XYZ file of N, CA and C in Angstrom:
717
model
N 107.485 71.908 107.145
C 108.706 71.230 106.680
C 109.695 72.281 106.208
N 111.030 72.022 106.022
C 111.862 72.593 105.545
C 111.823 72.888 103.863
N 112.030 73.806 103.583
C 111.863 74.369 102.053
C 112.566 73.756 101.123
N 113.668 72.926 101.757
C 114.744 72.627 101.260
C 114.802 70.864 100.821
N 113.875 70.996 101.981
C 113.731 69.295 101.494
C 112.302 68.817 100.956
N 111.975 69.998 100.474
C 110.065 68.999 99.849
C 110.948 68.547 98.608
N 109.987 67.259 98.142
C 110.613 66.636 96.634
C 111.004 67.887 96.041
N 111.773 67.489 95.371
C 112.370 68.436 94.428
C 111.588 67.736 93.248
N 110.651 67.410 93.254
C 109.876 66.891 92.021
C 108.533 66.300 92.388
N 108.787 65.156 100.492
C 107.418 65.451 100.862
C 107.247 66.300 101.874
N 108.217 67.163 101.522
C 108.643 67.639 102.686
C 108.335 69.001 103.244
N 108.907 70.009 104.489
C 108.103 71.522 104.443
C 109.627 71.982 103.711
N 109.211 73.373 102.801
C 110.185 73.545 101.763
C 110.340 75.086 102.019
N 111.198 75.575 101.183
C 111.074 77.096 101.224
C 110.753 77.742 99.488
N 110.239 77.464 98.879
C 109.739 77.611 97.408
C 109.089 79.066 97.893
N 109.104 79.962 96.669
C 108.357 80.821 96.441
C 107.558 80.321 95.435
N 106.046 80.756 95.996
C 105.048 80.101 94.745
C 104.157 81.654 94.612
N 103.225 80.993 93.671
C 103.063 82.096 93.383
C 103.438 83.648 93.223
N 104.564 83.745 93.176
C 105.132 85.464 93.113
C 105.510 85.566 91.521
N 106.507 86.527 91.248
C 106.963 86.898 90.544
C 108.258 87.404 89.904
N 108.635 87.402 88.507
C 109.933 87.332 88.586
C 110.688 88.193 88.936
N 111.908 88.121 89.587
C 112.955 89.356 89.781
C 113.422 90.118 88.475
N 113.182 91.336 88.629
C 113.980 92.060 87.546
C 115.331 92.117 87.999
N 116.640 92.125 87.187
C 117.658 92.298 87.957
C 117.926 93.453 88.578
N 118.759 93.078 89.483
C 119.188 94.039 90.942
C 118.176 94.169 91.789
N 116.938 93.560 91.962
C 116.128 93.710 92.768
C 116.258 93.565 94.225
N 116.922 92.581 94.108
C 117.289 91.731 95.962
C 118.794 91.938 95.793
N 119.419 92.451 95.419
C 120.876 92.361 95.751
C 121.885 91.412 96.748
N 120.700 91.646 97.724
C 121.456 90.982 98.853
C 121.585 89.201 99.208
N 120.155 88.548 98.038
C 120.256 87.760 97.982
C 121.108 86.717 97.702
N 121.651 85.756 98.186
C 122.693 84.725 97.569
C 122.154 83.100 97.198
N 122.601 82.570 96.804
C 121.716 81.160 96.493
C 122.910 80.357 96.999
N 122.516 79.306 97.661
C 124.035 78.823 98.483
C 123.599 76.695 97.769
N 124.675 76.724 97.321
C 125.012 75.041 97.050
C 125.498 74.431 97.566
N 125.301 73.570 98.709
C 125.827 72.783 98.891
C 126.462 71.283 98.997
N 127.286 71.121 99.586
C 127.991 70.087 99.047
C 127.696 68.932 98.858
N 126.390 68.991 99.940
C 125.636 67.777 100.024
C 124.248 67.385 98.948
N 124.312 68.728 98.005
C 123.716 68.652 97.066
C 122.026 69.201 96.817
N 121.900 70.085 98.281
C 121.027 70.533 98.278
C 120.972 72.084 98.126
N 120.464 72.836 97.910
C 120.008 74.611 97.354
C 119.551 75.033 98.953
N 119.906 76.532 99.028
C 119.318 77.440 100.096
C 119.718 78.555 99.494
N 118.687 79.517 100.280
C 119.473 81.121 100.261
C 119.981 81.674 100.993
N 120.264 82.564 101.425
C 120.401 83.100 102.183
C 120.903 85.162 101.940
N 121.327 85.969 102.961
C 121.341 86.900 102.572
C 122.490 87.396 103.355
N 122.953 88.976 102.522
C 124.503 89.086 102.521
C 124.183 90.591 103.633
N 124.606 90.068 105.074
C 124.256 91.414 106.079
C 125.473 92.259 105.985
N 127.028 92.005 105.538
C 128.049 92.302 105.492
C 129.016 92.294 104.652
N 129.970 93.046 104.132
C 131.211 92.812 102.964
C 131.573 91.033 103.379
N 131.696 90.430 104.528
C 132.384 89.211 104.723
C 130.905 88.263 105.477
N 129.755 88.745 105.996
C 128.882 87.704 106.150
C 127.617 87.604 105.402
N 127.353 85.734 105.579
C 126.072 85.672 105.251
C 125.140 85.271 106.073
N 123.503 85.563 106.166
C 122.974 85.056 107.148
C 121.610 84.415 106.620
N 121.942 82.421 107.344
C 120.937 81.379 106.464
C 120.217 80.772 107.605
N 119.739 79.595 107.421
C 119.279 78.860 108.285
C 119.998 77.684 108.902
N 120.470 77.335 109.812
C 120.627 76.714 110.191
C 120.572 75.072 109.929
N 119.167 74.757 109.626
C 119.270 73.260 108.852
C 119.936 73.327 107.380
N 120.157 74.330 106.898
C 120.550 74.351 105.666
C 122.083 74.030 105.686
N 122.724 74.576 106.471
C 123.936 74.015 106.740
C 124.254 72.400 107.135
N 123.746 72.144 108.386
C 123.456 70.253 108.322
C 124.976 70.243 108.137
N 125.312 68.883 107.630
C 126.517 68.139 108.170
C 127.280 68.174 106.867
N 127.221 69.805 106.005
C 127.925 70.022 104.328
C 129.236 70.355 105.026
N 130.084 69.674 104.011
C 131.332 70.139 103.835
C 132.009 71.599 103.662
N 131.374 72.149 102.452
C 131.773 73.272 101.983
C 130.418 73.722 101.333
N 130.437 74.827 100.748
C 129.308 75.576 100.257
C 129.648 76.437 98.908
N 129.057 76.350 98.215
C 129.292 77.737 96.755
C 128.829 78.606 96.965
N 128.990 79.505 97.526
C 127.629 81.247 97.212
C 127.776 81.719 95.605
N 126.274 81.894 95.593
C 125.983 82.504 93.898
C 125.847 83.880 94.400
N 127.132 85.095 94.420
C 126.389 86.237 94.259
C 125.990 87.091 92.705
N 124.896 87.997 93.349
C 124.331 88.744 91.937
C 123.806 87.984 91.403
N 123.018 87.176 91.167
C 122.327 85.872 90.224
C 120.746 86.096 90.307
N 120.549 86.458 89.198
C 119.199 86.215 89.041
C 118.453 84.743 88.177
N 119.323 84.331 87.152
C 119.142 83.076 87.000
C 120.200 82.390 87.462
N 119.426 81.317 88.313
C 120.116 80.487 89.056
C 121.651 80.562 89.406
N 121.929 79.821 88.645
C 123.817 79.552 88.777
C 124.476 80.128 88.071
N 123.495 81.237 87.123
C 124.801 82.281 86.311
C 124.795 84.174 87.332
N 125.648 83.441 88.194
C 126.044 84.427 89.094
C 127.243 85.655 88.831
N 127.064 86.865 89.213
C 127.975 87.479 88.995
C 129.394 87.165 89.451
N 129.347 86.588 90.122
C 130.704 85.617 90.835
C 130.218 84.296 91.591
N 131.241 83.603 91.784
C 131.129 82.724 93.024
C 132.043 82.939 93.807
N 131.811 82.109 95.234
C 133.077 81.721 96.337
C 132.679 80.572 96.701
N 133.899 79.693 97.083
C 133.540 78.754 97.525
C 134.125 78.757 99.088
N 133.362 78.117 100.082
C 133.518 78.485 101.601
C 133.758 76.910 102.571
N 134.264 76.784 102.788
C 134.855 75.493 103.438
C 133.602 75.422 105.069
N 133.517 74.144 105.540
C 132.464 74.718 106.905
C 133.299 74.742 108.211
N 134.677 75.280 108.246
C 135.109 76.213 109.273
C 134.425 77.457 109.406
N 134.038 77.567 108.294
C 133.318 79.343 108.430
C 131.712 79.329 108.507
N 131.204 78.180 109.084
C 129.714 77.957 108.882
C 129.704 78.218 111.073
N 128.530 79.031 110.857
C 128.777 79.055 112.560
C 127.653 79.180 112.669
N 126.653 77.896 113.514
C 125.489 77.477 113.857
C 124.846 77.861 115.209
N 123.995 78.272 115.527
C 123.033 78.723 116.273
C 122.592 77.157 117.234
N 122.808 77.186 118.565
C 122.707 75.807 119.157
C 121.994 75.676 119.589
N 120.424 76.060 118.870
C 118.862 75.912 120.018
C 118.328 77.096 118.851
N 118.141 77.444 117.748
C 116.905 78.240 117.183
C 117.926 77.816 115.626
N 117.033 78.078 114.409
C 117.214 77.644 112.783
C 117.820 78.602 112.297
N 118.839 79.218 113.187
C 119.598 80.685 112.600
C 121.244 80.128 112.256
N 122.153 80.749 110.977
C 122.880 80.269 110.910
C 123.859 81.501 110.703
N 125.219 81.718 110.523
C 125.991 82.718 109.599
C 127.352 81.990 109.033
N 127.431 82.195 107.446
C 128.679 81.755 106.746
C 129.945 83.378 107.118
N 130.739 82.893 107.344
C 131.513 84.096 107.011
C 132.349 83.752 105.516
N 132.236 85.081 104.598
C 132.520 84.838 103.158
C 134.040 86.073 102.986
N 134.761 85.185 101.854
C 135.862 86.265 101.453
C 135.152 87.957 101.302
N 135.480 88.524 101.424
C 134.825 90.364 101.129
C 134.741 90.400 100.083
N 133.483 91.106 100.011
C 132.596 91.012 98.362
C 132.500 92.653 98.300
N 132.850 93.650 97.031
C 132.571 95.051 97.124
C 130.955 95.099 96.736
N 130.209 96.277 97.188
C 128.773 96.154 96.791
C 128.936 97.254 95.376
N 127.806 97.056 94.361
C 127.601 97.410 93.967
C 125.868 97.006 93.787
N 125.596 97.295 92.431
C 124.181 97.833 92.482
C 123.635 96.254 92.094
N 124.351 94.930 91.631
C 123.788 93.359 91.351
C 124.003 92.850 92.676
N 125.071 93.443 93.472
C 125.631 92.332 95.090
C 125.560 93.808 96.296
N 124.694 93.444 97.055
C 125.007 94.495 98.366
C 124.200 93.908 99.437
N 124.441 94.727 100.125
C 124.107 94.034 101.896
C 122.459 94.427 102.087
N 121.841 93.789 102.924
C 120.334 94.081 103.358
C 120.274 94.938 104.907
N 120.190 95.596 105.402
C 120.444 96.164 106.414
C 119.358 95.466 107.688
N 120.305 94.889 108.969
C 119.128 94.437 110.020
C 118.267 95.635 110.794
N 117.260 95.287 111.383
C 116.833 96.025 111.788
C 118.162 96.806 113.220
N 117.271 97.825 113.532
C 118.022 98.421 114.873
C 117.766 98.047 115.887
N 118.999 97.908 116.614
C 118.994 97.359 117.881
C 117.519 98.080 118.901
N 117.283 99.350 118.641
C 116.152 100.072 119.803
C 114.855 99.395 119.101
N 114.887 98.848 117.759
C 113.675 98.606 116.798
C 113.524 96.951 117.003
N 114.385 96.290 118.391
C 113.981 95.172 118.400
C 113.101 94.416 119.044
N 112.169 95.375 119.650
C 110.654 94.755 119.742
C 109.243 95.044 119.201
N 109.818 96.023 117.914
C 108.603 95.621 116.646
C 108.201 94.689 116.476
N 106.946 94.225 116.524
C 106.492 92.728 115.831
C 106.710 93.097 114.860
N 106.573 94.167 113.951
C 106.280 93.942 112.451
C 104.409 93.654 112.021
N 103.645 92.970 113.181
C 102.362 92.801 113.017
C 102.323 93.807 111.512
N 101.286 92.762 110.832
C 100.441 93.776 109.475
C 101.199 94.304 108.345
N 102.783 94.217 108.786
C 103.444 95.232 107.951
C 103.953 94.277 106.651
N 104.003 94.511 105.505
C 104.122 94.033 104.233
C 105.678 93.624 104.034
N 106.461 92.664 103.696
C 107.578 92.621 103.337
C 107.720 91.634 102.053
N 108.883 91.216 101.435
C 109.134 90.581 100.482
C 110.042 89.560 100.400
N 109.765 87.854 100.087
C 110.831 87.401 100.348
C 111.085 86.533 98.453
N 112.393 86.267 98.640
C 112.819 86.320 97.226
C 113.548 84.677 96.851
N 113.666 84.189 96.659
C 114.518 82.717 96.428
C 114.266 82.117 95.253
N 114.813 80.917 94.777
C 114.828 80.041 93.485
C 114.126 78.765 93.929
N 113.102 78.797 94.853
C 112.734 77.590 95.419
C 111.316 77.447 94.268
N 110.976 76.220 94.704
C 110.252 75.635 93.740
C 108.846 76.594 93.597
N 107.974 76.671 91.997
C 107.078 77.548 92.172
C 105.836 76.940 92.385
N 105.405 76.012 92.665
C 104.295 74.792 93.247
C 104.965 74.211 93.683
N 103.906 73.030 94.763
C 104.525 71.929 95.499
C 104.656 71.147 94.268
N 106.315 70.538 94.294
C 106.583 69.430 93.811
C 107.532 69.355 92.364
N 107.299 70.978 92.207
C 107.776 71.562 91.194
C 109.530 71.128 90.805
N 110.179 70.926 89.680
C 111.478 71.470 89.798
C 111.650 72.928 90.442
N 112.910 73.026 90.498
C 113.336 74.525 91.283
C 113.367 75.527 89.895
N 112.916 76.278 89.839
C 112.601 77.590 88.838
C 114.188 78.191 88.290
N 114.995 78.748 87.456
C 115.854 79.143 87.081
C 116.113 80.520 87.279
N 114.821 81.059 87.591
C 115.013 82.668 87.435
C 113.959 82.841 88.795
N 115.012 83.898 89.344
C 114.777 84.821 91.078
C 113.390 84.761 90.893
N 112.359 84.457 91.942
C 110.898 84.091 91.962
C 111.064 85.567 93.210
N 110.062 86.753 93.985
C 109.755 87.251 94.819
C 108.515 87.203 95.116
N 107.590 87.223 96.077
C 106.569 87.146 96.631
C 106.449 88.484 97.811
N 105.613 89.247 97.367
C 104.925 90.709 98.387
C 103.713 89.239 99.339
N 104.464 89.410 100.842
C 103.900 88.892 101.975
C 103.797 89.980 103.031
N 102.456 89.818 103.910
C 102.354 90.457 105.098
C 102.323 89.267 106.085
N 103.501 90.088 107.512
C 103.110 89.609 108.050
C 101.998 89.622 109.165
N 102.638 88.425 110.073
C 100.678 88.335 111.073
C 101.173 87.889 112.619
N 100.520 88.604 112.743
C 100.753 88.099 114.691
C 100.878 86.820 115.278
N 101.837 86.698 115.762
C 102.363 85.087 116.272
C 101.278 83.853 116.761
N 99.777 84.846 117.299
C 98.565 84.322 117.942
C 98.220 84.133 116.826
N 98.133 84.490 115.450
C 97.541 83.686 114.717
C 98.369 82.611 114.183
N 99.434 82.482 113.462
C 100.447 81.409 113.497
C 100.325 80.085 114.170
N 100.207 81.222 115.537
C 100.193 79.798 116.483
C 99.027 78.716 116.575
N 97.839 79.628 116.076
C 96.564 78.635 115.641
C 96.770 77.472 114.332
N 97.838 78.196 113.906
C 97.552 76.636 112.673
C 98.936 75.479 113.630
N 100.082 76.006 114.255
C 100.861 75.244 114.545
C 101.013 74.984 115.830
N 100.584 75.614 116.712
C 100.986 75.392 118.559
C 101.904 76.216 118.710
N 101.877 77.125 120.154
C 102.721 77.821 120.736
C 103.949 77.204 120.680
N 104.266 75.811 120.456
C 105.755 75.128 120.923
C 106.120 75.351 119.412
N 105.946 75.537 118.643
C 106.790 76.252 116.931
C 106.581 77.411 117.045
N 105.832 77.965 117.397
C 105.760 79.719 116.970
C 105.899 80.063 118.138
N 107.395 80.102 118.511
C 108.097 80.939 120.003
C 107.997 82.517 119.716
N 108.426 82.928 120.337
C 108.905 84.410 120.220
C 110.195 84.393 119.189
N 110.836 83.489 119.068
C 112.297 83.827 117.626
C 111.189 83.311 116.517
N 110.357 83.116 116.366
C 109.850 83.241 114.855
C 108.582 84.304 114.572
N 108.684 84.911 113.572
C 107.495 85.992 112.566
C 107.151 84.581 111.279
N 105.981 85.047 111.041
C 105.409 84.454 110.390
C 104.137 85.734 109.268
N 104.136 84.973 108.245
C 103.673 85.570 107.334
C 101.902 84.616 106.666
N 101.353 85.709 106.347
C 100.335 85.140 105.903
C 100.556 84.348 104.752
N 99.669 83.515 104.053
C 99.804 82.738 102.625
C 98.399 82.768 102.139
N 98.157 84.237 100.834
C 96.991 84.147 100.451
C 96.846 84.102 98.811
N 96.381 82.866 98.580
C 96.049 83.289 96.842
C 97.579 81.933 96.513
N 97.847 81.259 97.576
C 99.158 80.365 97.187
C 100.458 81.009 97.925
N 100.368 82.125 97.472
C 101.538 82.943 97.851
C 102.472 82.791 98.689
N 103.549 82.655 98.695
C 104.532 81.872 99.951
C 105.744 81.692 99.576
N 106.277 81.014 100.621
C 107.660 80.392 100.404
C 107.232 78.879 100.581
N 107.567 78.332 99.533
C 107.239 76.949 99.254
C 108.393 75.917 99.856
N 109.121 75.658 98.460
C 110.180 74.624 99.114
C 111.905 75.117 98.133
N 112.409 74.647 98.489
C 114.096 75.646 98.026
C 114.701 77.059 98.250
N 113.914 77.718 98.878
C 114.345 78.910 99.772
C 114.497 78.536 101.260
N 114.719 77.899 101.820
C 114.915 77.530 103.023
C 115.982 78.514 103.168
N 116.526 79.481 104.949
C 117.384 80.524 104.303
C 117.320 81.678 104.049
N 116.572 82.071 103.223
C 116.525 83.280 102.321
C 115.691 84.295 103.240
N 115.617 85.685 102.174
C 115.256 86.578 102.909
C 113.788 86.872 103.110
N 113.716 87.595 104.743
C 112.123 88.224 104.539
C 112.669 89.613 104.323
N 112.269 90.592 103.726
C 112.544 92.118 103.860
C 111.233 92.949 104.020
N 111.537 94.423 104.670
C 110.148 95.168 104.901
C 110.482 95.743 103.675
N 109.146 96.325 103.119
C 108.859 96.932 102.222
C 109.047 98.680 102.348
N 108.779 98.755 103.892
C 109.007 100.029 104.599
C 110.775 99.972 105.222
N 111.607 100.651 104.375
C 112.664 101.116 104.823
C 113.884 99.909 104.981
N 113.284 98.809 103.642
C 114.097 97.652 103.719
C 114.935 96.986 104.526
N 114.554 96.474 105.670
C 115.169 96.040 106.618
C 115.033 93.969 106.933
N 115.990 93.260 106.974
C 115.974 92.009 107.197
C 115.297 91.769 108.218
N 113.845 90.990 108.052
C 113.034 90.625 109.624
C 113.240 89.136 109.760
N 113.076 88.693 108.357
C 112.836 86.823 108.790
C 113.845 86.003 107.810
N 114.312 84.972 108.312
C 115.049 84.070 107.443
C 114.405 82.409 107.091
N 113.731 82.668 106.603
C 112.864 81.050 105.933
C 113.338 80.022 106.813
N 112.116 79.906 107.395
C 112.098 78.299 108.259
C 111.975 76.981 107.493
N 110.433 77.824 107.819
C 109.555 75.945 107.280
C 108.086 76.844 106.855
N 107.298 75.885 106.008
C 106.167 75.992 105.043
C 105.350 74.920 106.196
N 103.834 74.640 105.681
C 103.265 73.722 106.507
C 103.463 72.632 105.252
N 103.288 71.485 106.205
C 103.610 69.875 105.695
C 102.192 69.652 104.867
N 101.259 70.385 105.112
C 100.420 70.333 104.333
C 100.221 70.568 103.067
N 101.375 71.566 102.615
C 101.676 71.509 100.959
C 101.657 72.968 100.693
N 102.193 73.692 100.317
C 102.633 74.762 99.661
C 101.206 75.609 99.714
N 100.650 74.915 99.424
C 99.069 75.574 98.234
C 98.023 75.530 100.258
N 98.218 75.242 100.808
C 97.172 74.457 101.592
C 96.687 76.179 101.849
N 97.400 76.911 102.219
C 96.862 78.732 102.771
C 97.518 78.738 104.003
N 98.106 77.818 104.233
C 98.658 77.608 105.971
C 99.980 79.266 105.896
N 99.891 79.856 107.437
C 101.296 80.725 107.253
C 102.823 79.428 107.017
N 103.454 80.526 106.672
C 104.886 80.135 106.353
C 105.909 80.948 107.872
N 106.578 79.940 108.233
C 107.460 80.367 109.434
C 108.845 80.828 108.772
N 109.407 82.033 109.768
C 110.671 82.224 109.424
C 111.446 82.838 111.314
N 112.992 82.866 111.185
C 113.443 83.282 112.507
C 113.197 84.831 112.029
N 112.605 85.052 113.627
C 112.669 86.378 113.936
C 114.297 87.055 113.480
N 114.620 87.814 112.985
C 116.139 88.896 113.409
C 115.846 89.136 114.251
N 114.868 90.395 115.000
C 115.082 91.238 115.548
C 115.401 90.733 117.503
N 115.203 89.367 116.998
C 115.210 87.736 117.956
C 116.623 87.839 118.472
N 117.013 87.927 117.168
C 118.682 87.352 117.249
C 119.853 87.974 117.238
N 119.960 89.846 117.233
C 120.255 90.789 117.033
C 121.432 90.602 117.927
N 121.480 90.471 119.137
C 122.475 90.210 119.933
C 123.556 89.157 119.268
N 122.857 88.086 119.195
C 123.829 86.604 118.200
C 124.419 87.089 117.297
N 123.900 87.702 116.844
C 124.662 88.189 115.064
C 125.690 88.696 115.630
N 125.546 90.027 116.946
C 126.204 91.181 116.555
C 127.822 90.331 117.637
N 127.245 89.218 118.296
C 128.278 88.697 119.448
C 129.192 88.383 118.352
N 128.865 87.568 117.030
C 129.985 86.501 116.318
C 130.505 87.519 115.311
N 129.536 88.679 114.592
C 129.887 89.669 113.603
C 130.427 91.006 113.933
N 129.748 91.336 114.993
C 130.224 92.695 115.428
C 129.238 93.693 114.790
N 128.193 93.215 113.666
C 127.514 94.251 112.795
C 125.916 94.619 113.931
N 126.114 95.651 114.017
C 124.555 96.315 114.695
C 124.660 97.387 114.407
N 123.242 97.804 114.624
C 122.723 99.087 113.806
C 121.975 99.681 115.102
């Protein structure tokens, strides 16, 4: 299910459970996005003017708030608010990009760097990354106030594909193990995966299994290194 829609108190969600809290400036790049329709996502800041979320998270909202710099919740170092002329949807995979007024980086708000264009047929297999959001910290939970992160490895698509079928775990999604709880639960739908090695954006929060946060099932997210072309057609940003 989507992260975004398990109760906020049945759905697949994007929660970080089990992790831990953000010290500030940790994720910089993270943003927490409100929208109009009254639901939470994250997403992450690849550019001075873009952001890059999921796709269902956008859905049929009007406009959007970005929280940048925020480690508790909605006391953000700024906001913007973004009308959905600037929401530009992906028409066949859960990839999305806001384009935002230009934000300067400093050391609470800065960009996550995508991987490189020659580096886009790394699986990533085995390799450790971190994903960060305000999503709920158990199934069922309210949404947490303060930046939750979770240290995830990920895992080869053949295993993925054993808990869900080859027809969800295409080649545009990486997927991460879930051990000890550990995951993206529900309210990060969106948000970031990052490597731990040389911080680079791999996955953007899909979906959790419908089985519940806790079940051990992997957690799905879109490949980047998938979508590298898309980004760079509407943004111009490649590496």
């Amino acid at each position: 299910v989507h992260p975004k829609d398990l109760p906020k108190v049945s759905k697949i969600e994007g929660r970080i459970t089990n992790g831990y809290a953000a010290e500030e400036g940790k994720a910089p790049y993270t943003v927490g996005l409100g929208f109009s329709g009254g639901w939470w996502c994250g997403g992450s800041i690849i550019a001075h003017d873009w952001v890059l979320t999921a796709e269902h998270c956008i859905g049929n909202a009007d406009s959007v708030t970005v929280y940048f710099g925020a480690t508790w919740r909605t006391n953000a170092q700024y906001t913007h608010w973004v009308g959905n002329g600037n929401f530009i949807s992906h028409s066949n995979a859960d990839i999305a990009l806001i384009r935002i007024p230009h934000v300067d980086f400093w050391h609470m708000v800065n960009k996550v760097e995508l991987p490189s264009y020659n580096d886009r047929y790394n699986d990533y297999n085995e390799w450790w990354a971190v994903a960060c959001g305000w999503g709920g910290t158990y199934d069922g939970s309210p949404l947490p106030d303060w930046l939750q992160c979770a240290d995830l490895q990920i895992i080869h698509n053949s295993e993925c594909a054993s808990y869900y079928g080859t027809g969800t775990v295409g080649d545009n999604i990486i997927c991460v193990r879930v051990v000890d709880g550990k995951g993206t639960c529900g309210g990060d739908s969106g948000g970031p995966l990052v490597t731990h090695d040389g911080s680079k954006l791999v996955g953007v929060t899909n979906w959790v299994s419908g089985a519940g946060c806790q079940a051990g099932h992997p957690a799905g997210f879109q490949r980047v290194t998938y979508h590298l072309d898309w980004i760079r057609d509407h943004t111009g940003i490649s590496y």
